[in-house]
Every structure is written in structure tokens, then in C-alpha cells.
Short mmCIF file of C-alpha atoms in Angstrom, two decimals:
data_model
loop_
_atom_site.label_atom_id
_atom_site.label_comp_id
_atom_site.label_asym_id
_atom_site.label_seq_id
_atom_site.Cartn_x
_atom_site.Cartn_y
_atom_site.Cartn_z
CA ASP A 7 183.01 148.22 76.79
CA LYS A 8 179.68 148.88 75.18
CA ILE A 9 178.09 146.00 73.24
CA TYR A 10 176.27 146.62 69.93
CA PHE A 11 173.88 144.38 67.99
CA GLU A 12 173.56 143.80 64.24
CA PRO A 13 170.04 143.47 62.72
CA ASP A 14 170.56 139.70 62.50
CA GLY A 15 171.33 139.47 66.27
CA ARG A 16 175.12 139.27 66.15
CA MET A 17 176.98 141.08 68.97
CA TYR A 18 180.10 143.20 68.53
CA ARG A 19 182.29 145.79 70.20
CA LYS A 20 183.90 148.79 68.54
CA GLU A 21 187.70 148.69 68.31
CA PHE A 22 188.92 152.23 67.68
CA PHE A 23 192.08 153.13 65.75
CA GLU A 24 193.62 156.14 63.99
CA LYS A 25 194.18 156.37 60.24
CA LYS A 26 196.87 158.73 58.97
CA THR A 27 196.65 160.09 55.42
CA PRO A 28 199.81 161.71 53.96
CA ILE A 29 199.41 165.16 52.38
CA HIS A 30 202.12 166.75 50.22
CA ILE A 31 202.68 170.48 50.66
CA PHE A 32 204.75 171.88 47.79
CA ILE A 33 207.42 174.47 48.60
CA TYR A 34 209.03 176.91 46.17
CA GLY A 35 211.54 179.58 47.07
CA LYS A 36 214.59 181.64 46.20
CA PHE A 37 217.98 180.20 47.15
CA ARG A 38 221.01 182.32 48.05
CA GLY A 39 224.32 181.01 49.29
CA LYS A 40 228.06 181.45 49.52
CA PHE A 41 230.61 179.20 47.85
CA TYR A 42 234.30 178.61 47.53
CA ALA A 43 236.04 176.91 44.59
CA ASP A 44 239.40 175.35 43.83
CA LYS A 45 240.95 175.68 40.41
CA LYS A 46 241.37 172.36 38.58
CA GLU A 47 243.76 171.47 35.78
CA THR A 48 242.32 170.65 32.36
CA LYS A 49 243.72 169.16 29.18
CA ASP A 50 243.39 172.53 27.48
CA GLU A 51 245.86 174.98 29.01
CA LYS A 52 243.78 177.94 27.81
CA SER A 53 240.63 176.96 29.70
CA GLU A 54 239.85 177.22 33.41
CA TYR A 55 237.66 175.00 35.55
CA TYR A 56 236.65 175.47 39.19
CA ASP A 57 235.32 172.70 41.42
CA PHE A 58 233.04 174.63 43.79
CA LYS A 59 231.26 173.88 47.08
CA ILE A 60 228.34 175.86 48.55
CA TYR A 61 229.05 176.04 52.28
CA GLU A 62 226.20 178.30 53.43
CA GLY A 63 222.71 178.76 52.08
CA GLU A 64 219.17 179.83 52.91
CA VAL A 65 215.84 179.79 51.08
CA GLU A 66 213.12 182.43 51.17
CA VAL A 67 209.84 180.50 50.91
CA LEU A 68 207.61 182.20 48.31
CA TYR A 69 205.05 179.49 47.66
CA LYS A 70 203.51 176.85 49.95
CA ASP A 71 200.41 174.92 48.86
CA VAL A 72 199.04 171.43 48.25
CA VAL A 73 198.79 172.28 44.53
CA PRO A 74 202.10 171.85 42.59
CA ARG A 75 203.52 175.09 41.22
CA LYS A 76 204.52 175.51 37.60
CA PHE A 77 207.52 177.66 36.76
CA VAL A 78 209.96 178.17 33.88
CA VAL A 79 213.46 176.69 33.89
CA GLU A 80 215.95 178.92 32.06
CA LYS A 81 218.09 176.34 30.25
CA ASP A 82 220.86 178.73 29.25
CA SER A 83 221.48 179.74 32.87
CA ILE A 84 221.38 176.32 34.52
CA ILE A 85 224.45 175.26 36.51
CA THR A 86 224.47 171.57 37.42
CA ILE A 87 224.59 171.24 41.21
CA ASN A 88 225.45 167.86 42.69
CA GLU A 89 224.24 166.83 46.15
CA ASN A 90 227.77 166.89 47.58
CA GLN A 91 228.15 170.53 46.47
CA LEU A 92 225.23 171.72 48.64
CA PRO A 93 225.62 172.75 52.28
CA ASP A 94 224.86 170.24 55.03
CA LYS A 95 222.05 172.45 56.35
CA ILE A 96 219.80 174.82 54.39
CA TYR A 97 217.70 177.32 56.37
CA TYR A 98 214.15 178.17 55.24
CA TYR A 99 212.37 181.40 56.20
CA GLN A 100 209.43 183.65 55.34
CA LYS A 101 209.36 187.40 55.60
CA GLU A 102 206.92 188.99 58.01
CA GLY A 103 207.37 192.70 57.65
CA ASP A 104 211.06 193.51 58.08
CA SER A 105 211.87 190.34 60.01
CA LYS A 106 212.53 186.75 58.99
CA VAL A 107 210.75 183.78 60.55
CA TYR A 108 212.80 180.60 60.14
CA TYR A 109 211.38 177.07 59.81
CA ASP A 110 213.00 173.69 60.26
CA LEU A 111 211.80 172.00 57.06
CA ASN A 112 212.69 168.55 55.82
CA LEU A 113 212.27 169.21 52.11
CA GLN A 114 211.75 165.99 50.17
CA ASN A 115 212.92 165.46 46.59
CA PRO A 116 214.44 168.97 46.39
CA LYS A 117 215.30 170.23 42.91
CA PHE A 118 217.51 173.25 42.31
CA TYR A 119 217.12 175.31 39.12
CA ASN A 120 218.39 178.47 37.44
CA PHE A 121 221.57 178.78 39.49
CA ARG A 122 223.70 181.85 38.75
CA PHE A 123 226.97 183.15 40.11
CA ILE A 124 226.21 186.72 41.18
CA GLU A 125 229.54 187.61 42.85
CA LEU A 126 232.99 186.17 42.26
CA PHE A 127 236.19 187.07 44.09
CA GLN A 128 239.55 185.39 43.39
CA GLN A 129 242.34 184.95 45.90
CA ASN A 130 245.63 183.09 46.39
CA GLU A 131 247.02 183.70 42.89
CA GLU A 132 243.72 182.68 41.26
CA ASN A 133 243.89 179.12 42.65
CA GLU A 134 240.83 179.72 44.84
CA ALA A 135 237.64 181.64 44.26
CA PHE A 136 234.92 182.84 46.61
CA GLY A 137 231.57 184.36 45.91
CA SER A 138 227.78 184.17 46.05
CA VAL A 139 225.31 182.11 44.09
CA GLU A 140 221.54 182.28 43.77
CA GLY A 141 218.86 180.11 42.22
CA GLU A 142 215.46 178.54 42.77
CA VAL A 143 214.51 175.47 44.82
CA TYR A 144 211.40 173.32 44.55
CA GLY A 145 210.25 170.30 46.61
CA PHE A 146 207.63 169.20 49.08
CA ILE A 147 207.09 168.31 52.73
CA THR A 148 204.75 165.62 54.00
CA GLN A 149 202.13 166.14 56.70
CA TYR A 150 199.60 163.63 57.94
CA LYS A 151 195.84 164.02 58.39
CA THR A 152 194.67 161.92 61.34
CA GLU A 153 191.15 160.43 61.42
CA SER A 154 189.56 158.35 64.20
CA ARG A 155 187.89 155.17 62.94
CA PHE A 156 186.71 151.83 64.32
CA ARG A 157 186.38 148.22 63.25
CA LYS A 158 183.76 145.76 64.48
CA ARG A 159 184.96 142.93 66.72
CA TYR A 160 182.29 140.21 66.76
CA LYS A 161 181.72 137.63 69.48
CA GLU A 162 182.65 134.11 68.49
CA ILE A 163 180.40 131.13 69.40
CA LYS A 164 182.14 128.10 70.93
CA LEU A 165 179.98 125.01 71.19
CA ILE A 166 180.32 122.32 73.90
CA LYS A 167 179.89 118.62 73.17
CA ARG A 168 176.52 117.19 74.11
CA GLU A 169 176.67 114.58 76.83
CA ARG A 170 173.18 113.19 76.51
CA GLU A 171 170.94 112.71 73.54
CA GLY A 172 168.05 113.77 75.70
CA GLU A 173 169.34 117.34 75.78
CA ARG A 174 168.47 117.78 72.09
CA GLU A 175 164.75 118.16 72.73
CA THR A 176 165.35 120.56 75.65
CA GLU A 177 167.70 122.69 73.56
CA GLU A 178 165.35 122.83 70.60
CA ASN A 179 162.49 123.89 72.86
CA SER A 180 164.62 126.54 74.53
CA HIS A 181 165.45 128.10 71.17
CA GLN A 182 161.87 129.21 70.64
CA GLY A 183 159.60 131.53 72.51
CA LYS A 184 155.84 131.23 73.00
CA LYS A 185 155.24 132.28 69.39
CA GLY A 186 158.07 130.20 67.92
CA THR A 187 160.56 133.09 67.76
CA PHE A 188 164.30 132.51 68.09
CA ASN A 189 165.69 133.16 71.65
CA PHE A 190 169.36 133.92 70.97
CA LEU A 191 170.58 134.37 74.58
CA ASN A 192 168.99 131.13 75.87
CA TRP A 193 170.50 129.22 72.98
CA LEU A 194 173.93 130.61 73.84
CA LYS A 195 173.58 129.52 77.48
CA ILE A 196 172.73 125.96 76.48
CA LYS A 197 175.17 125.55 73.62
CA GLY A 198 178.24 127.11 75.24
CA GLY A 199 180.16 130.25 76.14
CA LEU A 200 181.08 133.43 74.29
CA SER A 201 184.54 134.94 73.56
CA TRP A 202 185.84 137.95 71.64
CA GLY A 203 188.01 137.61 68.51
CA GLY A 204 189.86 134.38 67.79
CA ASP A 205 191.01 133.38 71.29
CA ALA A 206 188.88 130.20 71.74
CA LYS A 207 190.68 127.08 73.01
CA ASN A 208 187.73 124.61 73.19
CA ILE A 209 186.98 122.43 70.20
CA ASP A 210 183.54 121.46 69.11
CA GLU A 211 184.25 117.78 68.61
CA GLU A 212 180.71 116.88 67.68
CA LYS A 213 180.56 119.65 65.10
CA GLU A 214 183.89 118.55 63.64
CA VAL A 215 182.82 114.91 63.34
CA THR A 216 179.44 115.86 61.95
CA THR A 217 181.05 118.21 59.42
CA LYS A 218 183.47 115.55 58.21
CA GLN A 219 180.67 113.03 57.86
CA GLY A 220 178.57 115.59 56.02
CA MET A 221 181.43 116.43 53.68
CA GLN A 222 182.03 112.74 52.93
CA ALA A 223 178.34 112.24 52.28
CA ASP A 224 178.29 115.26 49.97
CA GLU A 225 181.31 113.95 48.08
CA ASP A 226 179.78 110.49 47.69
CA SER A 227 176.44 111.85 46.58
CA GLY A 228 178.12 114.36 44.26
CA CYS A 229 180.21 111.61 42.68
CA ILE A 230 177.16 109.37 42.11
CA PHE A 231 175.13 112.34 40.82
CA GLY A 232 177.96 113.37 38.48
CA ILE A 233 178.01 109.89 36.89
CA LEU A 234 174.34 108.86 36.88
CA VAL A 235 172.84 112.08 35.53
CA PRO A 236 175.07 112.32 32.39
CA LEU A 237 174.55 108.57 31.82
CA ILE A 238 170.77 108.95 31.99
CA ILE A 239 170.90 111.94 29.63
CA LEU A 240 173.05 110.02 27.12
CA ILE A 241 170.66 107.04 27.15
CA ALA A 242 167.70 109.35 26.66
CA VAL A 243 169.38 111.13 23.71
CA TRP A 244 170.27 107.75 22.15
CA ALA A 245 166.70 106.55 22.48
CA MET A 246 165.15 109.76 21.09
CA PHE A 247 167.65 110.95 18.42
CA GLY A 248 169.88 107.99 17.62
CA PHE A 249 173.49 106.97 18.10
CA VAL A 250 175.28 109.89 16.35
CA PRO A 251 173.81 112.73 18.46
CA MET A 252 174.49 110.65 21.57
CA LEU A 253 178.12 110.19 20.45
CA ILE A 254 178.56 113.95 19.85
CA LEU A 255 177.11 114.72 23.28
CA LEU A 256 179.40 112.08 24.83
CA VAL A 257 182.50 113.70 23.25
CA ILE A 258 181.45 117.13 24.55
CA TRP A 259 180.93 115.72 28.04
CA LEU A 260 184.34 113.96 28.01
CA ILE A 261 186.05 117.22 26.93
CA TYR A 262 184.33 119.01 29.80
CA VAL A 263 185.49 116.32 32.28
CA VAL A 264 189.09 116.49 31.02
CA ILE A 265 189.18 120.30 31.25
CA THR A 266 187.71 120.18 34.76
CA LEU A 267 190.36 117.70 35.90
CA LEU A 268 193.13 119.76 34.31
CA LEU A 269 191.92 122.93 36.04
CA ARG A 270 192.23 121.15 39.38
CA TRP A 271 195.91 120.61 38.73
CA LEU A 272 196.40 124.09 37.29
CA LYS A 273 196.79 125.68 40.74
CA TYR A 274 199.64 123.29 41.53
CA LEU A 275 201.33 124.28 38.29
CA VAL A 276 200.98 127.95 39.31
CA TYR A 277 202.52 127.13 42.70
CA LEU A 278 205.46 125.41 40.99
CA LEU A 279 206.05 128.33 38.60
CA GLY A 280 205.90 130.76 41.54
CA ILE A 281 208.53 128.77 43.44
CA LEU A 282 210.78 128.64 40.36
CA PHE A 283 210.41 132.41 39.93
CA LEU A 284 211.39 133.09 43.55
CA VAL A 285 214.41 130.78 43.24
CA SER A 286 215.57 132.47 40.03
CA LEU A 287 215.06 135.91 41.60
CA PHE A 288 217.13 134.88 44.62
CA VAL A 289 219.92 133.53 42.37
CA SER A 290 219.94 136.71 40.25
CA ILE A 291 220.23 138.84 43.41
CA LEU A 292 223.22 136.78 44.52
CA ASP A 293 224.86 137.09 41.09
CA THR A 294 224.29 140.86 40.79
CA ASP A 295 227.36 143.06 41.09
CA TRP A 296 225.97 145.86 43.27
CA THR A 297 229.26 147.77 43.09
CA SER A 298 229.09 148.20 39.31
CA ARG A 299 228.38 151.63 37.80
CA SER A 300 227.84 153.13 34.37
CA GLY A 301 231.15 154.04 32.80
CA ALA A 302 233.07 154.28 29.55
CA TYR A 303 232.15 151.62 26.99
CA ILE A 304 235.05 149.39 25.98
CA PRO A 305 234.42 147.78 22.56
CA LYS A 306 235.50 144.19 21.92
CA ASN A 307 239.14 144.03 20.87
CA GLU A 308 238.88 141.39 18.17
CA THR A 309 241.44 140.79 15.42
CA LYS A 310 239.99 141.45 11.95
CA GLU A 311 243.16 141.84 9.91
CA ASN A 312 241.75 139.53 7.23
CA THR A 313 239.00 142.08 6.49
CA LYS A 314 241.16 145.18 6.76
CA PRO A 315 241.31 147.19 3.46
CA LYS A 316 244.56 146.42 1.65
CA LEU A 317 246.60 148.97 -0.26
CA VAL A 318 246.91 147.31 -3.66
CA LYS A 319 248.16 150.10 -5.92
CA ILE A 320 249.61 153.63 -5.86
CA ILE A 321 249.11 155.58 -9.10
CA ARG A 322 251.13 158.70 -9.89
CA LEU A 323 249.06 161.55 -11.29
CA ILE A 324 250.30 164.71 -13.02
CA SER A 325 247.85 167.55 -13.52
CA ASP A 326 248.76 171.12 -14.51
CA GLY A 327 252.37 170.31 -13.84
CA LYS A 328 251.57 169.16 -10.27
CA GLU A 329 252.29 165.64 -9.12
CA ASP A 330 249.82 163.68 -7.01
CA LEU A 331 249.34 160.10 -5.85
CA MET A 332 246.19 157.97 -5.97
CA MET A 333 246.08 155.29 -3.25
CA LYS A 334 243.84 152.37 -4.23
CA HIS A 335 242.56 149.92 -1.58
CA GLN A 336 240.78 146.59 -1.94
CA MET A 337 238.18 145.26 0.54
CA VAL A 338 236.19 142.03 0.94
CA TRP A 339 233.51 141.81 3.65
CA TYR A 340 230.25 140.06 4.53
CA GLY A 341 226.78 141.39 5.40
CA TYR A 342 224.32 140.37 8.11
CA ARG A 343 222.93 137.51 5.99
CA ASN A 344 226.43 136.23 5.08
CA GLU A 345 226.23 137.89 1.66
CA ARG A 346 229.66 138.64 0.17
CA TYR A 347 230.72 142.14 -0.89
CA GLU A 348 233.90 143.08 -2.72
CA GLY A 349 235.28 146.28 -4.21
CA GLU A 350 238.10 148.80 -4.62
CA TYR A 351 238.20 152.44 -3.64
CA TYR A 352 240.83 155.17 -4.06
CA ILE A 353 241.84 158.30 -2.15
CA LYS A 354 244.06 161.07 -3.50
CA GLN A 355 247.07 161.88 -1.37
CA SER A 356 246.52 165.62 -1.78
CA ASP A 357 242.92 165.30 -0.51
CA TYR A 358 244.14 163.21 2.46
CA LYS A 359 246.74 165.82 3.46
CA ALA A 360 244.25 168.66 3.04
CA SER A 361 241.82 166.83 5.36
CA VAL A 362 244.50 166.50 8.07
CA ILE A 363 245.49 170.17 7.73
CA SER A 364 241.84 171.26 7.95
CA LYS A 365 241.30 169.28 11.16
CA ASN A 366 244.45 170.62 12.82
CA ALA A 367 243.44 174.20 11.92
CA LEU A 368 240.21 173.97 13.93
CA SER A 369 240.14 175.81 17.27
CA TYR A 370 239.75 173.91 20.53
CA GLN A 371 236.97 176.36 21.35
CA THR A 372 234.82 174.70 18.66
CA SER A 373 231.97 172.65 20.09
CA TYR A 374 232.02 168.89 19.65
CA GLY A 375 229.03 168.93 17.32
CA GLY A 376 230.48 171.87 15.37
CA MET A 377 233.79 170.02 14.96
CA LEU A 378 232.03 166.93 13.56
CA LYS A 379 229.95 169.05 11.18
CA THR A 380 233.04 170.86 9.84
CA LEU A 381 235.02 167.66 9.27
CA SER A 382 232.08 166.06 7.45
CA GLU A 383 231.56 169.11 5.20
CA ASN A 384 235.30 169.27 4.37
CA ASP A 385 235.56 165.61 3.31
CA LYS A 386 232.16 164.78 1.77
CA THR A 387 233.18 165.88 -1.76
CA GLN A 388 236.59 164.13 -1.60
CA LEU A 389 235.22 160.59 -1.21
CA SER A 390 234.27 160.04 -4.86
CA GLY A 391 236.47 156.93 -5.08
CA LEU A 392 234.56 155.39 -2.16
CA TYR A 393 231.16 156.41 -3.57
CA GLN A 394 232.10 154.80 -6.88
CA MET A 395 232.76 151.44 -5.17
CA PHE A 396 229.42 151.54 -3.33
CA ASP A 397 227.55 152.52 -6.53
CA GLU A 398 229.02 149.54 -8.40
CA ILE A 399 228.05 147.08 -5.63
CA LYS A 400 224.52 148.50 -5.46
CA SER A 401 224.09 148.11 -9.22
CA GLN A 402 225.58 144.60 -9.38
CA GLN A 403 223.52 143.20 -6.48
CA SER A 404 220.35 145.29 -6.98
CA LEU A 405 220.27 146.54 -3.38
CA ASP A 406 217.25 148.44 -2.09
CA GLU A 407 217.36 151.31 0.41
CA ILE A 408 217.64 149.07 3.50
CA LEU A 409 220.11 146.53 2.08
CA PHE A 410 222.32 149.32 0.73
CA ALA A 411 222.50 150.99 4.18
CA GLU A 412 223.37 147.64 5.78
CA MET A 413 226.10 147.04 3.16
CA VAL A 414 227.71 150.44 3.89
CA VAL A 415 227.57 150.08 7.70
CA SER A 416 228.87 146.48 7.64
CA PHE A 417 231.80 147.74 5.54
CA VAL A 418 232.89 150.06 8.34
CA GLN A 419 232.11 147.51 11.09
CA GLU A 420 234.50 145.00 9.49
CA ILE A 421 237.48 147.39 9.80
CA PRO A 422 239.44 146.65 13.05
CA TYR A 423 238.81 149.03 15.93
CA HIS A 424 241.63 151.43 16.89
CA LEU A 425 241.61 153.78 19.85
CA ILE A 426 242.31 157.39 18.78
CA MET A 427 243.90 159.51 21.52
CA GLN A 428 244.45 163.25 21.60
CA GLN A 429 247.56 162.71 23.69
CA SER A 430 249.61 159.65 24.65
CA CYS A 431 248.72 155.95 24.29
CA ASN A 432 250.51 155.15 27.56
CA PRO A 433 247.94 154.25 30.25
CA ASN A 434 250.32 155.42 33.00
CA ASP A 435 250.02 159.00 31.73
CA TYR A 436 246.36 159.17 32.86
CA GLN A 437 244.63 159.31 36.24
CA GLU A 438 241.12 158.44 35.05
CA ARG A 439 240.32 154.75 35.57
CA ASP A 440 238.10 154.49 32.48
CA ILE A 441 240.76 155.90 30.16
CA LYS A 442 243.43 153.61 31.64
CA GLN A 443 241.21 150.57 31.11
CA LEU A 444 240.30 151.66 27.57
CA ILE A 445 243.97 151.93 26.55
CA ILE A 446 244.90 148.64 28.24
CA GLU A 447 242.05 146.78 26.51
CA ASN A 448 243.21 148.16 23.14
CA SER A 449 246.93 147.65 23.66
CA GLY A 450 248.68 147.76 20.28
CA ASN A 451 245.61 149.28 18.59
CA CYS A 452 246.01 152.91 19.61
CA LEU A 453 246.86 156.02 17.56
CA SER A 454 248.27 158.94 19.63
CA ASN A 455 248.56 162.72 19.23
CA GLN A 456 245.41 163.16 17.11
CA LYS A 457 243.66 166.49 17.55
CA PHE A 458 240.21 166.11 19.14
CA GLY A 459 240.94 162.37 19.47
CA ILE A 460 239.38 161.59 16.07
CA THR A 461 240.37 160.71 12.51
CA THR A 462 238.60 162.41 9.62
CA PRO A 463 236.71 160.32 7.01
CA LEU A 464 239.66 160.57 4.60
CA GLU A 465 242.18 159.74 7.34
CA PHE A 466 240.13 156.72 8.35
CA MET A 467 239.95 155.41 4.78
CA VAL A 468 243.71 155.82 4.25
CA THR A 469 245.03 154.57 7.62
CA GLN A 470 242.12 152.15 8.43
CA LYS A 471 242.35 153.40 12.03
CA GLY A 472 239.25 154.77 13.73
CA ASP A 473 237.35 154.59 17.02
CA CYS A 474 233.64 155.12 17.72
CA ASP A 475 233.25 158.77 16.68
CA SER A 476 235.61 158.32 13.67
CA ARG A 477 233.29 155.54 12.46
CA THR A 478 230.02 157.36 13.07
CA LEU A 479 231.44 160.48 11.37
CA LEU A 480 232.46 158.47 8.27
CA LEU A 481 229.09 156.69 8.06
CA TYR A 482 227.20 159.95 8.67
CA THR A 483 229.09 161.57 5.75
CA ILE A 484 228.55 158.61 3.37
CA LEU A 485 224.86 158.04 4.16
CA LYS A 486 224.12 161.79 4.00
CA HIS A 487 225.60 161.77 0.49
CA TYR A 488 223.05 159.10 -0.48
CA GLY A 489 220.12 161.04 1.02
CA TYR A 490 219.56 159.07 4.25
CA ASP A 491 218.22 160.79 7.38
CA VAL A 492 221.03 159.99 9.81
CA ALA A 493 222.28 161.43 13.10
CA ILE A 494 225.18 161.08 15.52
CA PHE A 495 224.43 160.52 19.22
CA SER A 496 227.02 160.94 21.98
CA SER A 497 227.27 160.00 25.66
CA ASN A 498 229.54 161.63 28.24
CA VAL A 499 228.80 158.81 30.69
CA TYR A 500 229.69 156.00 28.29
CA GLN A 501 232.40 158.06 26.51
CA HIS A 502 230.96 156.70 23.28
CA SER A 503 229.43 157.68 19.96
CA ILE A 504 226.69 155.83 18.06
CA LEU A 505 224.90 156.21 14.71
CA GLY A 506 221.18 156.84 14.35
CA ILE A 507 219.20 156.21 11.15
CA ALA A 508 215.53 156.93 10.36
CA LEU A 509 214.62 153.57 8.80
CA PRO A 510 211.81 151.17 9.84
CA TYR A 511 213.95 148.79 11.87
CA ASN A 512 212.98 147.06 15.10
CA GLY A 513 215.07 147.53 18.24
CA LEU A 514 216.30 150.45 20.35
CA LYS A 515 215.22 153.86 19.06
CA TYR A 516 215.85 157.48 20.10
CA GLU A 517 212.85 159.74 19.48
CA ILE A 518 213.39 163.48 19.12
CA ALA A 519 211.38 166.25 17.43
CA GLY A 520 208.88 163.70 16.11
CA LYS A 521 211.56 161.53 14.47
CA LYS A 522 212.56 158.02 15.52
CA TYR A 523 216.21 157.13 14.94
CA THR A 524 217.17 153.46 15.18
CA LEU A 525 220.50 153.27 17.04
CA TRP A 526 223.29 151.41 15.25
CA GLU A 527 226.51 150.36 17.04
CA THR A 528 229.50 150.61 14.61
CA THR A 529 232.49 149.21 16.55
CA ASP A 530 231.48 145.59 15.93
CA LYS A 531 229.07 143.54 13.80
CA TYR A 532 225.85 144.69 15.48
CA LYS A 533 222.59 144.78 13.54
CA PRO A 534 220.51 148.00 13.54
CA GLY A 535 218.61 148.45 16.80
CA VAL A 536 220.79 145.94 18.68
CA VAL A 537 222.86 147.78 21.31
CA PRO A 538 225.05 146.29 24.09
CA LEU A 539 223.21 146.33 27.42
CA GLN A 540 225.91 148.39 29.15
CA ILE A 541 225.18 151.38 26.87
CA ALA A 542 221.43 150.91 26.36
CA ASN A 543 220.15 153.56 28.82
CA LEU A 544 218.71 156.31 26.59
CA ASN A 545 218.89 158.82 29.45
CA TYR A 546 222.67 158.92 28.97
CA TRP A 547 222.54 159.75 25.23
CA GLU A 548 222.04 163.08 23.49
CA LEU A 549 221.76 164.21 19.86
CA THR A 550 225.04 165.72 18.62
CA LEU A 551 224.62 166.06 14.86
CA ASN A 552 221.77 165.47 12.41
#
């Protein structure tokens, strides 16, 4: 091995190694494949749903470069493709003339967009379907750029203990040439051998002893210096400027000494905090349920019968020869600061029946957001008895915009939670685990055979039975009447609905189109912006109605 020298005389060898630098090459192409699908049963007998699997597919590579490619995703034509619906092997090729040249590519982070069914054939009495699908695929492959480099490996000096004091003069003379220059090689021969890296086994005992003695001497001298010099300075200040300046300087010096001593112990405090952090991290890993997954949110099933609105009076009304009933309810509840609210509201029986008829007349083809919008529009003018109660409380207690909103939401939160089912309230009638658990957790508090699985605002105020979307729909209708900017957010993952309000609260917010909506959970006494952790992932929420 060749030996090299530094300008200061140090010797080293070159230790060569290879450095690999990853380079991403972005791939974009057209996907085409064949699929088969099995027909699945749905709750709505008029609708059809096919669970499909792509069993064969290939991609024509149209773009390959280190620069990412921008392209447009057509939202209206997107079909969600899960990983288990893709074929086990996808073949990639490029066209060269009339032929195809295939490549074995390991595409990383592949994303599939703009999928469309282009052919569909049905067989076996429409229980199975076959056809072709096409779309776009985008991802990247990783290649490595290899460079040859080297690091310097210096020779390490290992000294041998002197055996005779007389050698000192000989060694010192041998270190210099005729003109007093330093002779490095002669010095190495006298002082000891050479070795590469950190493989030395000999110990320079004399150097070790000398170093320890030197360190002790430095510490002793430093200690004496650190005491005598400040003392001399203090005496000099006292003699020249008097006692008070000397006292001030003494206080400053003592503060400096205390801080210096504390900083010495600071590193041990950091070590202790680091150990405590590692222990807590280890305990949290042991306590983590790694099998848990995001699922339907199950509100707390707490008894609140004492705050449930009570039917206190039924008044018979006769107008234009037609008989009607006015159902008056009384309610007492408490706000977030333990303030007491009390009032009475009324609902006409004819308005209540009209609300139920209007809901049942809606088509199942109506979108979820469209259904909520229609129910709110139908009932918003029939809640005058409820608005009157809120107006009286606002006037009596001089509530501002924020306190009034909290009073209205806490009113609904105090009403006991009831599960509203479109079909049965028997958990054995369902296969889905989340629905079974939801019904079991709310045993005895379930209302069955309700279209869309919801009660309208008027139904809720008459029966006092409502789940998450019944509550958000009622609050949306009331707060809209009073001019608040409110919205309803829904989650298919959590199977839940939550209210959003554009007020300057702290806490969890959903930002959309330049607006920030503070999320407000309505199934229990949660303050605005405070959301249970199991439903706090904003990626699982979407705006339904604003």
C-alpha cells in the first residue's frame, strides 16, 4: 500500500470505498386490465353493487424521467381501487415500432388514477360480471449512482517507557538535524513503533502517569487561581472605590459561581430526563393495542333522564273548523360554566306529522347531503315555539353571540342519546361488527324503522330521541335561523356526524374554502373544539352541508 504524507509530516494510507446515491426515476403510463366482479346484496333492493377484482393488467410506459410529471386527475371519473383489487403482477412495456418491449419494474409508491370501465359483460343470471378497465398509473423506481471515494487512515504513534534517564539527552539530540530541524523518522525509531488505525496493545505508562500528574497540577493551580484572583480584585476595588462597589462585585461573582456549579450538574439532569423518556416510551409501546383500527364511534351511553324535556301540557286548538294539538315541553339544563337555563317550548301536532310525512316521501336516490338540506328546509319555519324559548333566555340573561351558541348546543347535548336505525334494533339481524356493537352499547335506547336512520328536527323535539346526525341537523337548523355560519361534517369511517361553527374558539378546526370551522361534538357535554381522540383524524371527515 502506498504511503502519503500530510504537510505537517503525518503519514496515512488511502482506504477506498464506494458511495451509492439513490436517484428516483418517475414513471407514468396508461393502465389496461381485465376484471371480474361478484354481485353483492345491499340494503336498498333497487340498487346494485359489484365487488370487483382486476386479475390481469399491463402498463404502457409513456413518461420516464428524474423530474416528476404533473397531470390532471378527473375527479368525476375516479374509481377507488384498493391494493387487494389489483393483480399480483403488472407488466410494464414501451412501444418500439409495432412491437412491445417489456420491463420488469418494481414501481414504488404506485398511485392509480382516472379508472374507467370500458367494457362490461354480465353472465350467470347477472350475479357475475366481466369486462375491461383502463386508467393511469404513476410512481417511481430507484436507481443508485456509484462513486469511488477514499478516507485517510493515519498511522498511530505508540510510545515505549524509558528505561534510563540518560536516554533523554540522546533522544532530544536525535530529534534535530544539523540546523536544528525536526527529524521525524529518527524520533519514531527512538520513541517506539508505528501501527495503522486503533490496533495498538502497548500502553505508554510514563505518558499516562505524567498526564495524570499534569492534570492534577492544572486542577490545583486552577483552583488556587480561581480563588486568589477574584479575592485580589475585590480587595483592590474596596481600597479604590469603597465597600458598596466591592459588595456589588462580590454578589455578581457569587451569582457567576452558582450558575457555573449548576451548569455542571445540568448534564446529569439531562441524562436523567433522557432515561425517563426512554422508560415511558417503552411502557407506552407495551401498552399500545397494535390490533386496534379506526371504526364506528360509539358515544357514551349515560342516563340523563333528569334533563330530558318533559311534556307538561297538551293544548287543543281549533282554527277554521280544524282541530289541532299543541304539545308543550319543559326543560332545565346547565351550560359549560354551570350556569342554569330553563324554559318551555311547544310543537304543533300537525307540523310534527307533516315533518314525518315529508321525510318518508323522500327518495332513497337522494344524496345524504341533499336529504339533510331538505329536512332542514322543511322544518326551519315550524320551530317557532323553540325559537321563542331561546329568545326569552337570551333576553333574560343578556347572552352574547358566543354564549348564546353555547346555550343552544348544551340544550341538545343534555338530551339522552338514542340510536336511530333504518331497520331493526336487534343486533343479531346484522353482520357488520360495528353496527352490532353500536346497538349493544345502546341497548334500550334505540328507535327502529326510521327512514334514512334519522329523526327530523320536529321529530327530535317531540320524541326526544336522536342520534349524531339527528342532533347536528337540529342544531344546524336552529343556528342557521339565528344567522350563524354552521356546517355538518360526516365520516364514513367513524359512522358519525359532527357540527362545525365559524366562531373564534380554540381546539380542533376543519379548514375549507378559506373558512375555519371549529368542530363541536353533540352526543355528550363536549366544549367546542374538544373532540374524542378516536374520531379526531381530520382525514376521515368531509363537509356534507353548509
